[in-house]
Coordinates of C-alpha atoms and ligand atoms in Angstrom, one line a residue:
M1 CA -37.2 40.7 34.7
L2 CA -40.1 37.7 35.8
K3 CA -37.6 34.9 32.9
W4 CA -34.4 36.2 34.4
R5 CA -35.3 35.6 38.1
A6 CA -36.7 31.8 37.2
I7 CA -33.3 31.1 35.0
C8 CA -31.2 32.1 38.6
I9 CA -33.5 30.7 40.7
C10 CA -32.8 27.2 38.2
R11 CA -29.0 28.0 38.1
V12 CA -28.6 27.9 41.7
M13 CA -30.3 25.3 42.2
A14 CA -28.6 23.1 39.4
I15 CA -25.4 24.3 41.0
S16 CA -26.3 22.3 43.9
L17 CA -28.2 19.7 42.5
S18 CA -27.1 16.6 40.7
G19 CA -27.6 13.8 38.5
V20 CA -31.1 13.6 36.5
I21 CA -32.5 16.4 38.9
R22 CA -29.7 19.2 37.5
R23 CA -30.4 18.0 34.2
W24 CA -34.0 18.9 34.7
F25 CA -33.4 22.0 35.9
L26 CA -31.3 23.0 33.6
T27 CA -33.8 21.9 30.6
L28 CA -36.5 23.8 32.7
A29 CA -34.3 27.2 32.8
L30 CA -33.8 26.2 29.3
L31 CA -37.5 26.3 28.3
V32 CA -37.9 29.8 30.4
V33 CA -35.4 31.1 27.4
L34 CA -37.5 30.2 24.4
I35 CA -40.6 30.8 25.9
G36 CA -38.8 33.8 26.5
L37 CA -37.5 34.5 23.3
G38 CA -40.0 33.5 20.8
S39 CA -38.6 33.9 17.3
Q40 CA -39.0 37.4 16.6
G41 CA -36.0 39.3 15.7
L42 CA -33.7 37.0 14.9
S43 CA -31.3 37.3 11.6
A44 CA -31.8 35.2 8.7
A45 CA -28.6 33.1 9.7
D46 CA -30.1 32.6 13.5
S47 CA -33.4 31.6 12.2
N48 CA -32.1 29.2 10.5
E49 CA -29.8 27.6 13.0
R50 CA -32.4 27.7 15.6
L51 CA -34.8 25.8 12.7
I52 CA -32.5 22.9 13.2
W53 CA -32.0 23.3 16.8
L54 CA -36.0 22.8 16.8
R55 CA -36.2 19.9 15.0
A56 CA -33.7 18.2 16.6
E57 CA -35.2 18.9 19.8
I58 CA -38.7 18.0 19.1
A59 CA -37.3 15.0 17.5
R60 CA -35.6 14.4 21.0
H61 CA -38.9 14.7 23.0
D62 CA -40.7 12.6 20.8
E63 CA -38.3 9.7 21.2
L64 CA -38.2 10.6 24.9
Y65 CA -41.9 10.7 24.7
F66 CA -43.4 7.6 22.6
K67 CA -40.3 5.0 22.9
K68 CA -39.1 5.7 26.6
A69 CA -41.9 7.3 28.5
A70 CA -40.1 9.3 29.6
P71 CA -41.2 12.9 28.6
E72 CA -38.8 15.5 30.3
I73 CA -40.7 18.4 29.8
T74 CA -44.9 18.5 29.8
D75 CA -47.2 18.5 27.0
S76 CA -47.9 22.5 26.9
E77 CA -44.1 23.3 26.9
Y78 CA -43.8 20.1 24.0
D79 CA -46.6 22.5 22.2
T80 CA -44.9 25.3 23.0
L81 CA -41.7 24.1 20.6
K82 CA -43.6 22.9 18.3
R83 CA -45.9 26.3 17.9
E84 CA -42.6 28.0 17.6
L85 CA -41.6 25.8 14.9
R86 CA -44.4 25.9 12.4
T87 CA -44.1 30.0 13.3
L88 CA -40.3 30.1 11.9
E89 CA -41.5 27.6 8.5
K90 CA -43.5 29.9 7.5
T91 CA -41.8 32.8 7.5
Q92 CA -38.6 31.0 6.2
Q93 CA -37.9 31.5 2.5
P94 CA -37.0 28.4 0.7
V95 CA -33.5 29.1 -1.1
M96 CA -32.3 27.4 -4.1
G97 CA -28.9 27.5 -4.3
D98 CA -26.3 28.4 -6.8
D99 CA -22.9 26.6 -7.0
R100 CA -21.4 28.4 -9.7
S101 CA -17.8 30.0 -9.0
G102 CA -16.7 32.1 -11.7
D103 CA -13.7 30.1 -12.4
F104 CA -15.5 28.0 -15.1
A105 CA -17.0 28.0 -18.6
T106 CA -20.8 28.2 -17.8
Q107 CA -23.3 25.4 -19.4
R108 CA -27.0 25.2 -20.1
H109 CA -28.1 22.3 -18.7
R110 CA -30.5 20.2 -21.2
Q111 CA -33.0 19.5 -18.5
P112 CA -32.9 21.6 -15.7
M113 CA -31.2 19.7 -12.6
L114 CA -33.6 20.0 -10.1
S115 CA -33.3 20.0 -6.3
L116 CA -35.1 18.1 -4.0
E117 CA -38.3 18.8 -2.0
K118 CA -36.9 18.3 2.3
A119 CA -38.4 16.7 5.1
Y120 CA -37.4 17.3 8.3
T121 CA -40.0 15.4 10.7
A122 CA -41.6 11.8 10.1
E123 CA -45.2 13.8 9.7
E124 CA -43.7 15.6 6.8
L125 CA -42.3 12.5 4.8
R126 CA -45.9 11.4 5.1
T127 CA -47.1 13.5 4.1
F128 CA -45.0 13.5 0.8
I129 CA -46.0 10.2 0.2
N130 CA -49.3 10.1 0.7
K131 CA -50.1 13.1 -1.3
A132 CA -48.1 11.4 -4.3
E133 CA -50.1 8.1 -3.8
R134 CA -53.1 9.9 -3.4
T135 CA -52.3 11.7 -7.1
L136 CA -51.4 8.3 -8.7
R137 CA -54.4 6.6 -7.2
R138 CA -52.6 3.8 -6.1
E139 CA -51.9 2.7 -2.9
D140 CA -48.7 -0.2 -3.6
V141 CA -46.5 2.3 -4.9
V142 CA -43.3 1.1 -4.6
W143 CA -40.7 3.4 -3.0
V144 CA -36.6 2.7 -3.4
I145 CA -34.7 4.3 -0.3
E146 CA -31.3 5.7 -1.2
P147 CA -28.6 7.3 0.8
K148 CA -28.5 11.1 0.6
F149 CA -24.8 11.6 -0.1
D150 CA -23.1 15.0 1.4
G151 CA -21.5 16.1 -1.6
L152 CA -21.7 18.0 -4.9
A153 CA -24.0 17.4 -7.2
I154 CA -22.8 16.5 -11.0
S155 CA -24.3 15.9 -14.4
V156 CA -21.9 13.8 -16.8
T157 CA -23.0 13.3 -20.6
Y158 CA -21.6 10.7 -22.7
E159 CA -22.0 11.1 -26.4
G160 CA -20.9 7.5 -28.8
G161 CA -20.0 6.5 -25.5
N162 CA -17.2 8.7 -24.5
L163 CA -17.2 11.2 -21.6
V164 CA -17.9 15.0 -22.9
R165 CA -19.1 16.9 -20.4
A166 CA -19.6 17.6 -16.7
V167 CA -21.4 20.5 -15.8
T168 CA -22.2 21.1 -11.6
R169 CA -25.8 21.7 -10.6
G170 CA -25.3 25.4 -10.4
N171 CA -28.5 27.1 -10.2
G172 CA -30.0 24.1 -11.0
L173 CA -30.2 25.8 -15.6
E174 CA -26.3 26.4 -15.6
G175 CA -23.8 25.2 -13.9
D176 CA -19.6 25.5 -14.4
D177 CA -18.4 23.1 -17.0
V178 CA -15.9 20.8 -14.6
T179 CA -15.0 18.3 -17.9
A180 CA -11.1 18.9 -17.1
N181 CA -11.4 18.5 -13.2
V182 CA -14.1 15.1 -13.5
L183 CA -11.8 13.5 -16.2
T184 CA -9.0 13.4 -13.1
I185 CA -11.6 11.4 -11.1
T186 CA -10.4 7.7 -11.4
A187 CA -13.6 6.6 -10.3
I188 CA -15.9 7.7 -13.0
P189 CA -15.4 6.0 -16.3
R190 CA -14.2 8.2 -19.5
Q191 CA -16.3 5.5 -21.4
L192 CA -19.1 3.5 -21.0
P193 CA -19.4 -0.2 -23.0
A194 CA -20.8 -0.8 -26.3
G195 CA -24.4 -0.9 -26.3
A196 CA -25.0 2.1 -24.2
P197 CA -27.3 5.0 -25.6
A198 CA -25.9 7.4 -28.8
V199 CA -26.2 10.2 -25.7
V200 CA -26.9 9.5 -21.9
E201 CA -26.5 12.1 -19.2
V202 CA -25.9 10.6 -15.8
R203 CA -26.4 12.5 -12.8
G204 CA -25.5 12.3 -9.4
E205 CA -22.7 13.3 -6.7
V206 CA -19.3 14.2 -6.3
F207 CA -17.8 13.4 -2.7
I208 CA -14.8 12.5 -0.4
D209 CA -14.8 9.8 2.1
Y210 CA -14.2 10.3 5.7
A211 CA -10.3 7.7 4.9
E212 CA -9.3 10.5 2.7
F213 CA -11.0 13.3 4.3
A214 CA -8.8 12.4 7.1
R215 CA -5.4 11.7 4.7
I216 CA -6.1 15.3 3.6
N217 CA -6.3 16.7 6.9
V218 CA -3.3 14.7 8.7
E219 CA -1.5 16.2 5.8
R220 CA -2.3 20.0 6.6
D221 CA -2.2 19.3 9.7
A222 CA 1.4 18.5 9.6
A223 CA 2.1 21.2 7.2
G224 CA 0.6 23.7 9.3
E225 CA -2.4 24.8 7.5
E226 CA -5.9 25.1 8.3
S227 CA -7.8 21.8 8.4
F228 CA -11.2 21.1 6.6
A229 CA -13.9 21.7 8.5
H230 CA -16.3 18.9 6.6
P231 CA -15.9 16.1 3.6
R232 CA -19.1 18.0 1.7
N233 CA -16.3 21.7 1.4
L234 CA -13.5 19.3 1.0
A235 CA -15.2 18.0 -2.5
A236 CA -16.4 21.0 -3.8
G237 CA -13.5 23.2 -2.9
T238 CA -11.2 20.3 -4.9
L239 CA -14.0 20.2 -7.6
K240 CA -13.8 23.4 -7.6
S241 CA -9.9 23.8 -8.4
K242 CA -8.2 25.8 -11.2
D243 CA -5.5 22.9 -11.3
P244 CA -6.7 19.7 -12.5
A245 CA -3.0 18.2 -11.4
E246 CA -4.8 19.0 -8.2
V247 CA -7.5 17.1 -8.0
G248 CA -6.2 14.2 -9.2
K249 CA -4.1 14.2 -6.0
R250 CA -6.9 14.4 -3.8
R251 CA -9.1 11.0 -4.3
L252 CA -12.2 12.3 -5.4
S253 CA -15.2 9.4 -5.2
A254 CA -18.7 9.6 -6.8
V255 CA -22.2 8.0 -6.8
F256 CA -24.7 7.8 -9.9
Y257 CA -28.2 7.5 -9.2
G258 CA -30.3 9.5 -11.9
L259 CA -30.4 10.3 -15.2
G260 CA -30.8 13.6 -17.4
V261 CA -31.2 13.1 -20.9
W262 CA -31.1 9.7 -22.8
E263 CA -31.2 9.4 -26.5
G264 CA -31.1 5.9 -28.2
A265 CA -33.0 3.3 -29.9
E266 CA -33.7 1.5 -26.5
K267 CA -35.9 3.3 -23.6
P268 CA -34.6 4.0 -20.6
P269 CA -34.4 1.5 -17.6
A270 CA -38.3 1.0 -16.5
T271 CA -37.5 1.3 -12.5
Q272 CA -35.0 2.6 -10.6
Q273 CA -33.6 -0.5 -9.2
A274 CA -33.1 -1.3 -13.3
L275 CA -31.4 1.8 -13.1
H276 CA -29.1 1.1 -10.6
A277 CA -28.1 -2.2 -12.5
R278 CA -27.7 -0.5 -15.7
F279 CA -25.0 1.6 -14.1
K280 CA -23.2 -1.0 -12.2
A281 CA -23.2 -2.7 -15.2
W282 CA -21.5 0.0 -17.5
G283 CA -19.2 0.5 -15.0
L284 CA -20.3 3.8 -13.1
P285 CA -20.1 3.7 -9.7
G286 CA -23.3 3.0 -8.3
V287 CA -25.2 3.2 -4.6
D288 CA -24.6 0.0 -2.8
K289 CA -27.2 0.6 -0.2
V290 CA -30.9 0.5 -1.0
T291 CA -33.6 -0.1 0.3
V292 CA -37.1 -1.1 -1.3
V293 CA -40.4 -0.6 0.5
K294 CA -43.9 0.1 0.5
E295 CA -45.4 3.2 1.8
A296 CA -46.4 1.9 5.2
A297 CA -42.9 0.6 5.8
V298 CA -40.4 3.4 5.0
W299 CA -40.3 5.5 7.8
S300 CA -39.1 2.1 9.6
A301 CA -36.3 2.0 7.1
V302 CA -35.7 5.7 7.3
E303 CA -34.8 5.2 11.1
E304 CA -32.9 2.3 10.3
F305 CA -30.6 3.9 7.9
G306 CA -30.1 6.8 10.4
R307 CA -28.9 4.1 13.6
E308 CA -26.8 2.9 10.7
R309 CA -25.6 5.7 9.3
S310 CA -22.6 6.5 11.1
R311 CA -21.0 3.3 10.3
L312 CA -20.8 4.2 7.0
S313 CA -17.2 4.8 5.1
Y314 CA -18.6 8.6 3.6
P315 CA -20.3 11.3 4.8
T316 CA -24.6 11.4 4.4
D317 CA -27.2 14.0 5.8
G318 CA -29.9 11.6 5.3
V319 CA -32.1 9.4 2.4
V320 CA -33.6 10.2 -0.5
V321 CA -37.0 8.4 -1.2
K322 CA -38.1 8.0 -4.6
I323 CA -41.0 6.3 -6.5
D324 CA -39.3 3.5 -7.9
S325 CA -41.1 2.8 -11.0
R326 CA -40.4 5.4 -13.8
S327 CA -44.0 5.4 -15.6
E328 CA -45.0 6.8 -12.0
Q329 CA -42.0 9.1 -11.7
L330 CA -42.9 10.5 -15.2
E331 CA -46.6 10.4 -14.0
L332 CA -46.6 12.9 -11.4
G333 CA -43.8 15.2 -13.3
A334 CA -42.4 17.7 -11.4
G335 CA -43.2 21.3 -9.6
E336 CA -41.8 24.6 -10.0
D337 CA -38.2 23.6 -8.5
A338 CA -38.9 19.7 -7.3
P339 CA -39.7 16.8 -8.6
R340 CA -43.1 15.0 -7.2
W341 CA -41.6 11.6 -7.0
A342 CA -38.8 12.1 -5.2
V343 CA -38.1 13.5 -1.5
A344 CA -35.1 14.5 0.5
Y345 CA -35.2 13.3 4.3
K346 CA -32.5 15.3 6.5
F347 CA -31.0 14.0 9.6
A348 CA -31.0 16.8 12.5
P349 CA -26.9 17.3 12.9
E350 CA -26.4 16.1 16.3
R351 CA -25.7 18.8 18.8
V352 CA -25.3 18.7 22.3
A353 CA -24.3 21.5 25.6
T354 CA -21.3 21.0 27.1
R355 CA -19.3 23.4 29.4
L356 CA -16.2 25.6 28.3
K357 CA -13.4 24.4 30.9
A358 CA -10.4 26.0 29.4
I359 CA -8.8 27.5 26.2
T360 CA -5.6 25.9 25.6
L361 CA -3.1 26.7 22.9
Q362 CA -1.4 24.2 20.3
V363 CA 1.8 25.2 18.3
G364 CA 2.8 23.8 15.3
R365 CA 5.4 23.4 13.4
T366 CA 6.2 26.6 12.5
G367 CA 5.0 28.3 15.7
A368 CA 1.4 29.2 14.3
I369 CA -0.7 29.0 17.4
T370 CA -4.0 27.5 17.1
P371 CA -6.9 28.0 20.3
V372 CA -8.4 24.6 21.6
A373 CA -11.7 24.5 23.5
E374 CA -11.2 22.2 26.6
L375 CA -14.9 20.8 27.3
D376 CA -16.4 18.9 30.0
P377 CA -17.0 15.2 28.5
V378 CA -19.9 15.0 26.4
K379 CA -21.2 12.5 24.2
I380 CA -21.8 12.9 20.8
G381 CA -22.0 10.6 17.7
G382 CA -21.2 8.0 19.9
T383 CA -18.3 8.9 20.9
T384 CA -17.4 11.0 24.1
I385 CA -15.2 13.8 23.1
T386 CA -13.2 16.6 25.5
R387 CA -11.7 18.9 23.2
A388 CA -12.6 20.9 20.2
T389 CA -10.5 22.9 17.5
L390 CA -11.6 26.8 17.8
H391 CA -9.4 27.4 14.2
N392 CA -7.7 30.9 15.2
L393 CA -8.0 33.4 17.7
E394 CA -10.4 35.2 15.8
E395 CA -13.0 32.4 16.3
I396 CA -12.9 33.0 20.1
K397 CA -13.9 36.7 19.6
R398 CA -16.1 36.1 16.7
R399 CA -18.1 33.7 18.9
D400 CA -17.5 35.7 22.0
L401 CA -16.5 32.6 24.0
R402 CA -15.9 33.3 27.7
V403 CA -14.3 30.4 30.0
G404 CA -17.0 28.7 31.7
D405 CA -19.7 29.3 29.0
F406 CA -22.3 26.5 28.2
V407 CA -21.5 25.9 24.8
Y408 CA -23.5 24.1 21.2
V409 CA -21.2 21.3 20.0
E410 CA -21.9 19.4 16.4
K411 CA -19.8 17.0 15.2
A412 CA -19.2 18.2 11.7
G413 CA -18.8 15.8 9.3
E414 CA -19.9 13.3 11.9
I415 CA -15.6 13.5 12.3
I416 CA -14.5 16.8 13.7
P417 CA -16.5 18.4 16.6
A418 CA -16.3 22.0 16.3
I419 CA -18.3 24.7 18.6
V420 CA -21.3 25.9 16.8
G421 CA -23.1 28.8 19.1
V422 CA -22.7 29.7 22.7
D423 CA -25.7 29.9 25.5
L424 CA -25.9 33.3 26.1
E425 CA -28.4 33.1 28.6
L426 CA -27.2 30.7 30.7
R427 CA -24.1 32.4 30.9
G428 CA -22.8 33.0 34.7
S429 CA -21.4 35.8 36.8
E430 CA -18.3 33.6 37.1
V431 CA -17.4 33.1 33.7
K432 CA -14.0 34.8 32.2
S433 CA -13.1 36.4 29.3
Y434 CA -9.9 34.9 27.8
V435 CA -6.7 36.4 27.7
L436 CA -4.3 35.0 25.9
P437 CA -0.6 34.5 27.2
E438 CA 2.1 36.9 26.5
K439 CA 4.2 34.1 26.5
C440 CA 4.6 30.3 24.6
P441 CA 3.3 27.8 27.0
E442 CA 5.6 25.0 26.1
C443 CA 9.2 26.9 25.4
G444 CA 8.1 30.6 27.7
V445 CA 9.4 32.7 25.1
A446 CA 7.2 35.4 24.6
F447 CA 4.7 35.2 21.2
V448 CA 5.4 37.4 18.1
R449 CA 1.8 39.0 16.9
E450 CA 1.1 39.0 13.5
G451 CA -1.4 40.5 12.5
T452 CA -4.7 39.7 14.4
S453 CA -2.5 36.0 15.2
V454 CA 0.4 35.1 17.7
R455 CA 3.0 33.4 16.8
C456 CA 6.4 31.6 18.8
A457 CA 9.1 32.6 17.1
N458 CA 11.6 30.5 19.2
N459 CA 13.1 27.6 16.6
E460 CA 13.9 25.7 19.1
C461 CA 10.7 25.3 21.0
G462 CA 10.4 22.0 21.8
A463 CA 6.7 21.8 20.3
Q464 CA 8.0 23.4 17.2
V465 CA 10.7 20.4 17.1
R466 CA 8.3 17.6 17.2
R467 CA 5.9 18.9 14.9
R468 CA 8.3 19.2 12.0
I469 CA 10.0 15.7 12.9
E470 CA 6.3 14.7 12.8
Y471 CA 5.6 16.0 9.7
F472 CA 9.1 15.0 8.0
A473 CA 8.3 11.6 8.9
S474 CA 4.8 11.6 7.8
P475 CA 3.6 10.4 4.4
S476 CA 3.1 14.3 3.2
G477 CA 7.5 14.2 4.4
V478 CA 9.8 11.6 3.0
G479 CA 7.1 8.6 4.9
I480 CA 8.4 6.7 7.6
G481 CA 5.6 3.8 8.3
G482 CA 5.4 3.5 12.2
L483 CA 6.9 6.6 13.0
G484 CA 4.5 8.6 14.5
P485 CA 3.3 11.2 17.0
A486 CA 3.3 8.9 19.6
L487 CA 6.9 7.6 19.1
I488 CA 8.0 11.2 18.4
D489 CA 7.6 11.8 21.7
T490 CA 8.7 8.9 23.2
L491 CA 12.0 9.5 21.7
V492 CA 12.1 13.4 21.8
A493 CA 11.2 12.8 25.5
K494 CA 14.5 10.3 26.2
K495 CA 16.4 12.9 24.2
K496 CA 17.3 10.4 21.6
L497 CA 15.3 12.9 18.9
T498 CA 16.4 16.7 19.5
G499 CA 15.7 17.6 15.7
V500 CA 15.1 16.1 12.1
A501 CA 18.5 14.9 11.8
D502 CA 18.6 12.8 14.6
I503 CA 15.8 10.4 13.0
Y504 CA 18.9 8.9 11.4
R505 CA 20.8 8.0 14.2
L506 CA 18.3 5.9 15.8
R507 CA 19.2 2.5 17.0
S508 CA 17.4 -0.3 18.2
E509 CA 18.7 0.2 21.4
D510 CA 16.9 3.5 21.6
G511 CA 13.4 1.5 21.2
V512 CA 12.7 1.2 17.7
S513 CA 11.3 -1.4 15.9
A514 CA 13.1 -3.2 13.1
R515 CA 9.9 -2.8 11.1
V516 CA 10.6 1.4 11.2
L517 CA 14.4 0.8 11.3
A518 CA 13.5 -0.6 8.1
E519 CA 11.6 2.3 6.7
I520 CA 14.2 4.6 7.8
E521 CA 17.1 3.0 6.1
K522 CA 14.5 3.4 2.7
S523 CA 13.9 6.9 3.3
R524 CA 17.7 8.2 3.5
R525 CA 17.4 7.4 -0.7
V526 CA 13.9 9.5 -1.2
D527 CA 13.5 11.7 -4.5
L528 CA 15.3 15.2 -3.7
A529 CA 11.9 17.1 -4.5
R530 CA 10.1 14.7 -1.7
L531 CA 13.4 15.7 0.7
I532 CA 13.4 19.2 0.2
G533 CA 9.3 18.8 1.1
A534 CA 9.8 17.2 4.1
M535 CA 11.9 20.1 5.4
G536 CA 9.1 22.4 5.5
L537 CA 11.3 24.8 4.2
P538 CA 9.8 28.6 5.0
G539 CA 8.1 29.6 1.8
V540 CA 8.8 26.3 0.0
G541 CA 5.7 24.8 -0.9
K542 CA 5.5 21.2 -3.0
K543 CA 6.0 23.4 -6.4
G544 CA 8.6 25.0 -5.1
A545 CA 10.6 21.6 -3.9
T546 CA 10.4 20.4 -7.0
A547 CA 12.0 23.7 -8.9
L548 CA 14.5 23.0 -6.2
A549 CA 15.7 19.8 -7.3
V550 CA 15.7 20.0 -10.8
R551 CA 17.8 23.3 -10.2
Y552 CA 20.4 21.5 -8.2
R553 CA 19.8 18.0 -8.9
T554 CA 22.4 16.3 -5.9
L555 CA 22.2 17.4 -2.2
D556 CA 26.0 18.5 -2.8
E557 CA 24.8 21.3 -5.3
L558 CA 22.0 22.2 -3.1
V559 CA 23.6 22.6 -0.1
Q560 CA 25.7 25.6 -1.8
A561 CA 22.1 26.8 -2.9
E562 CA 21.9 30.8 -1.8
E563 CA 18.1 30.8 -1.9
L564 CA 18.4 28.6 0.9
S565 CA 18.3 30.3 4.7
E566 CA 21.1 29.4 7.1
E567 CA 18.5 27.6 8.8
S568 CA 17.4 25.3 6.2
R569 CA 21.4 25.5 5.1
T570 CA 22.2 23.6 8.6
L571 CA 19.7 21.4 8.3
L572 CA 20.3 20.3 5.2
K573 CA 24.2 19.8 6.2
D574 CA 23.2 17.8 9.6
L575 CA 20.6 15.0 7.3
M576 CA 23.8 15.0 5.0
A577 CA 26.2 14.4 8.0
A578 CA 23.7 11.6 9.3
G579 CA 23.9 9.7 5.8
V580 CA 21.3 11.3 3.6
T581 CA 21.6 10.7 -0.1
S582 CA 18.9 11.6 -2.0
S583 CA 19.0 12.9 -5.5
V584 CA 16.6 13.5 -8.7
P585 CA 16.2 9.5 -9.4
G586 CA 19.0 8.6 -12.3
V587 CA 21.6 11.5 -11.1
L588 CA 23.7 9.4 -9.1
E589 CA 23.2 6.1 -11.1
K590 CA 24.8 8.5 -14.2
K591 CA 28.0 9.8 -12.2
Ligands
ZN601 ZN1 7.2 27.5 21.6

């Protein structure tokens, strides 16, 4: 009761106050909640989320206190947070993951693939390092700091210089044999140069860089498919695909930084730095950002990496701090499930709280509806965000989101902001449950229910038309460089584009540059399979498009095909009338 009154008072005052004071009261309200809530009765997932939140919050208060000399909370409030964190950490069971999917043959690792001990605070990192140095009875140990790539751990074995096996970590003892898929990754050489050991197992990570992540998500968006939330999910999903040809279409990256089995006349490199150099000489993708320091400078190097990591082109979730000398590594050895000479320091995901102003709907090219959260502007990871995707209508129900709620926003994979929770304690009486409109916000035609989702079934809906044109022109479609969403919006508004085929009627008077017109011209003769794919026929994927192209070979034949719906036939006739002449390569020349 007392707790509730405190929250109410704080909320009332927060509404009437502004700026710094308002922020202070909100923090206080939150603290009252924290103190009252404790950690009892939380599920495993909740307590894990809470753990992450506590670590981030304590780190923030440390920064305010030590660096900015501007604490927001009292010492005793700070101690309460620390106490809760310690209690939670004691009850959390460390979980050893297992990435095996059951779709691949199992391979036993000749040497276990251990995971790393994790540190979440400067103190935990220092404790690990001091313990290692005490055991070695040395104080001038050299430490190497590498980025902690956020992907999927992989072990690749070369025998006689040839790549013979690639296995995921799995449960550490045995993993999935993904050799066929790894052979499609161009970044990983199939052969090592002469002089490589008879058998060598290199270990590292398979990941997807931000540029490729964005490219694939743009394609999926345009195709009306759900986008990937994080580059790691995308990398893992791709590496575990059952079709190696599909793996080859996505540009997976790899990095190697560790050794497993080594059999040869020569001894392995004597230091971690020498190992990096050897991998580079062998043509293996290596770590490009390495810092070498003594214990006293480890923390400042970690902090510096933390400041710079948002500028990296690939996803990281921390750093790995390793002892440089291989003989010292061997001397320390490993504990039950982690080596004693390397530790992972994990950065807490940046999380901010803001108000959910409204939920709006986005209409896809097939009429699929995606809800979007409209937020009070808030800064996260150096950028201000005002919107976050809610993926689907179920998400609103699952998270019990109400308009007016204070929500936690995290930037997943440093790219897409996602809502990860609602602050129920801050929920006021003015919040409103979301009511799904009956009609499409774009064209006003009543939605059609499809299970738990809804669809705009109006083929002429303005939003769908724009999305279809966007998809047709996108790299997943026929690929018309320069004809992007902004230009398409302008041309649709000027009524210069009323459908896909109008692209081929555009002229320079319509405000289209010569470069874009040249791109359009080029796309008239695109491969038939690609044209069919770009039309986005219902139920016809990339494979289906190729099959249709192979069967009919020319537009004249295809337009007669009985598989086509009347809508698709009309679109095809329209494209032909506008001067599109695509065919299967070689067919027209032979005629
Ligand atoms: Zn509509």
